[in-house]
GROMACS .gro file of C-alpha atoms in nm:
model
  109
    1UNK     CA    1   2.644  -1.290  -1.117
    2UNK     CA    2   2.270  -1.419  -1.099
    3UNK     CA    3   2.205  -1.152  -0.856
    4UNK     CA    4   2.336  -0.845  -1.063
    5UNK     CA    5   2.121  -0.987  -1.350
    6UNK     CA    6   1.794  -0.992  -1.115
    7UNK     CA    7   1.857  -0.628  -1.027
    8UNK     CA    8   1.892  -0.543  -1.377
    9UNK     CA    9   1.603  -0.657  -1.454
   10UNK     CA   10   1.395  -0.526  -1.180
   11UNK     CA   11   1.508  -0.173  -1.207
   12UNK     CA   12   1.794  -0.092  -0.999
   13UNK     CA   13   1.687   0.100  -0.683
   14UNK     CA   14   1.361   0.086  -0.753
   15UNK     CA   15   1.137  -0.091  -0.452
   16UNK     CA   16   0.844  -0.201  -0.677
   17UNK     CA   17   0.634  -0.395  -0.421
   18UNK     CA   18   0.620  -0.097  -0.209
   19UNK     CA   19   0.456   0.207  -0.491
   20UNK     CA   20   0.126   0.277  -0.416
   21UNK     CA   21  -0.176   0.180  -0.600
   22UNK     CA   22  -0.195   0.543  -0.716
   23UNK     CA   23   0.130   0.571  -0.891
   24UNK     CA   24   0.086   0.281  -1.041
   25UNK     CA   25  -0.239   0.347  -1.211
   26UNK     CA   26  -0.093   0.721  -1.303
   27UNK     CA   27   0.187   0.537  -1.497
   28UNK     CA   28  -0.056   0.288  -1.652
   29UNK     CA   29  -0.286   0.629  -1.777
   30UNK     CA   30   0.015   0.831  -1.851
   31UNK     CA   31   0.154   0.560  -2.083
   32UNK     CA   32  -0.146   0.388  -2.279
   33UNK     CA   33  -0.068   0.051  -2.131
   34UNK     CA   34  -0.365  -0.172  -2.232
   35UNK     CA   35  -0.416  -0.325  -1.917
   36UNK     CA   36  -0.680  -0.328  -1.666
   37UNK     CA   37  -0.671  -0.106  -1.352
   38UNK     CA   38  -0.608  -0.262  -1.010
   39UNK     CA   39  -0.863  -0.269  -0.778
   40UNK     CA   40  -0.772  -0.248  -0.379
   41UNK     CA   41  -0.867  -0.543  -0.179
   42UNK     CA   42  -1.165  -0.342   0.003
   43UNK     CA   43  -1.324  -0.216  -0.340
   44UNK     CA   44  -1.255  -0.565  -0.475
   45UNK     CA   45  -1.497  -0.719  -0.128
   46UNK     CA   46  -1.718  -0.484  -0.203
   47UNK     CA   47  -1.746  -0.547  -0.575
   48UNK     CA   48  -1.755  -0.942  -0.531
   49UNK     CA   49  -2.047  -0.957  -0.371
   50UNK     CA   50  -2.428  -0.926  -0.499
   51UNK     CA   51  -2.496  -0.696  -0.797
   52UNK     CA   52  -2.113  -0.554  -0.765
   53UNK     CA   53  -2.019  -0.860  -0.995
   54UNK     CA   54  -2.231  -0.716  -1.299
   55UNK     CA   55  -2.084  -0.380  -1.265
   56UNK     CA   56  -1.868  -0.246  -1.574
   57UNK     CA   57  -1.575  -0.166  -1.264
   58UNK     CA   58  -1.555  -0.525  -1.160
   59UNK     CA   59  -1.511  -0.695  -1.477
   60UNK     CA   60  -1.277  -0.402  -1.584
   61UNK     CA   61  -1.017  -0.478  -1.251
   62UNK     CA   62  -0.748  -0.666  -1.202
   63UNK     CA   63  -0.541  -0.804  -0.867
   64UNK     CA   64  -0.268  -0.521  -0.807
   65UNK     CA   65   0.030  -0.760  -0.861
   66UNK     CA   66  -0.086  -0.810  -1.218
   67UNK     CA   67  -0.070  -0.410  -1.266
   68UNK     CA   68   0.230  -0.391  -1.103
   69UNK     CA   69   0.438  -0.656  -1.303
   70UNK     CA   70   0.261  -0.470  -1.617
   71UNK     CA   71   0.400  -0.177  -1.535
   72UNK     CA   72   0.746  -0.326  -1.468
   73UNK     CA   73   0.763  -0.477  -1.761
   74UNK     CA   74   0.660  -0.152  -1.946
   75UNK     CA   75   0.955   0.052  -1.727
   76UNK     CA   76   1.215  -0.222  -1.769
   77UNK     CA   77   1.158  -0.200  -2.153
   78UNK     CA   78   1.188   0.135  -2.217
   79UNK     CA   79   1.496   0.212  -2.430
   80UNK     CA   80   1.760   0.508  -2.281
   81UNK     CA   81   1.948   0.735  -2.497
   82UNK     CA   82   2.164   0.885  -2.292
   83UNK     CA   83   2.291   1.151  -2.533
   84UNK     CA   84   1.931   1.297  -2.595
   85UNK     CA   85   1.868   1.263  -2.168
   86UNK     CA   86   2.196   1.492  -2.162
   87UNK     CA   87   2.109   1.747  -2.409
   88UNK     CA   88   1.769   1.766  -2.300
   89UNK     CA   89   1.909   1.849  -1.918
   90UNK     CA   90   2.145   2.088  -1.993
   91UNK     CA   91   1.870   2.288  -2.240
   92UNK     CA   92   1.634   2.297  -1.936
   93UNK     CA   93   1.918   2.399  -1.681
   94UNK     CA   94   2.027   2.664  -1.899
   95UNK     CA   95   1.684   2.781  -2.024
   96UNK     CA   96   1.421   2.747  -1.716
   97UNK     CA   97   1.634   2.924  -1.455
   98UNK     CA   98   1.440   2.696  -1.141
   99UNK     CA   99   1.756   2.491  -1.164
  100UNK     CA  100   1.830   2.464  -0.772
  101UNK     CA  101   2.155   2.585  -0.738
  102UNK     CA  102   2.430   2.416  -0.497
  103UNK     CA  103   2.469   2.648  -0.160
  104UNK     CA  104   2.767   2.894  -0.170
  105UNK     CA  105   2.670   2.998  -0.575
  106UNK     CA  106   2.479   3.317  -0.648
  107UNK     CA  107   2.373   3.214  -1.005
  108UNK     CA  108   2.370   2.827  -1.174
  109UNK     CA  109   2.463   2.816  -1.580
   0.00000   0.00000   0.00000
């Protein structure tokens, strides 16, 4: 039972530890979190040292396992209703007409 309640709460299927950097700073912009960006750990050598410490990046950067449980949290909290997420997918199946359609069927409704 404690194992199906970890994998609830880490987003089933999802392998966070392994998203890029990238992704995760997309999501971060996309969504308004108010946390820092990550910094890699070659920009984060570089900005250590010297006059790199004074720099508005450095103080504005954060180790990437901070972003990524931020952005965990963030995913695992957003609420599903799974009557709009239907509606909403048959409207764009029926109305876009890019719908990929399963081999074998000339034309998808």
């Amino acid at each position: 039972m404690a194992a199906s309640t970890q994998s609830q709460q880490d987003g089933i299927g999802i392998l966070w530890d392994q998203m890029p950097i990238t992704l995760l700073q997309q999501y971060r912009s996309a969504n308004l979190l108010r946390t820092p960006s990550a910094s890699t750990p070659y920009s984060a050598a570089v900005l250590s040292a010297g006059i790199g410490k004074k720099s508005a990046s450095y103080r504005d950067r954060q180790p990437q396992d901070s972003l990524l449980s931020a952005v965990r949290r963030h995913f695992n909290n957003q609420a599903i209703n799974e009557h709009d997420v239907i509606v909403n997918f048959l409207y764009t199946v029926k109305n876009s007409g890019t719908f990929p359609c399963p081999r074998g069927f000339e034309r998808c409704y």
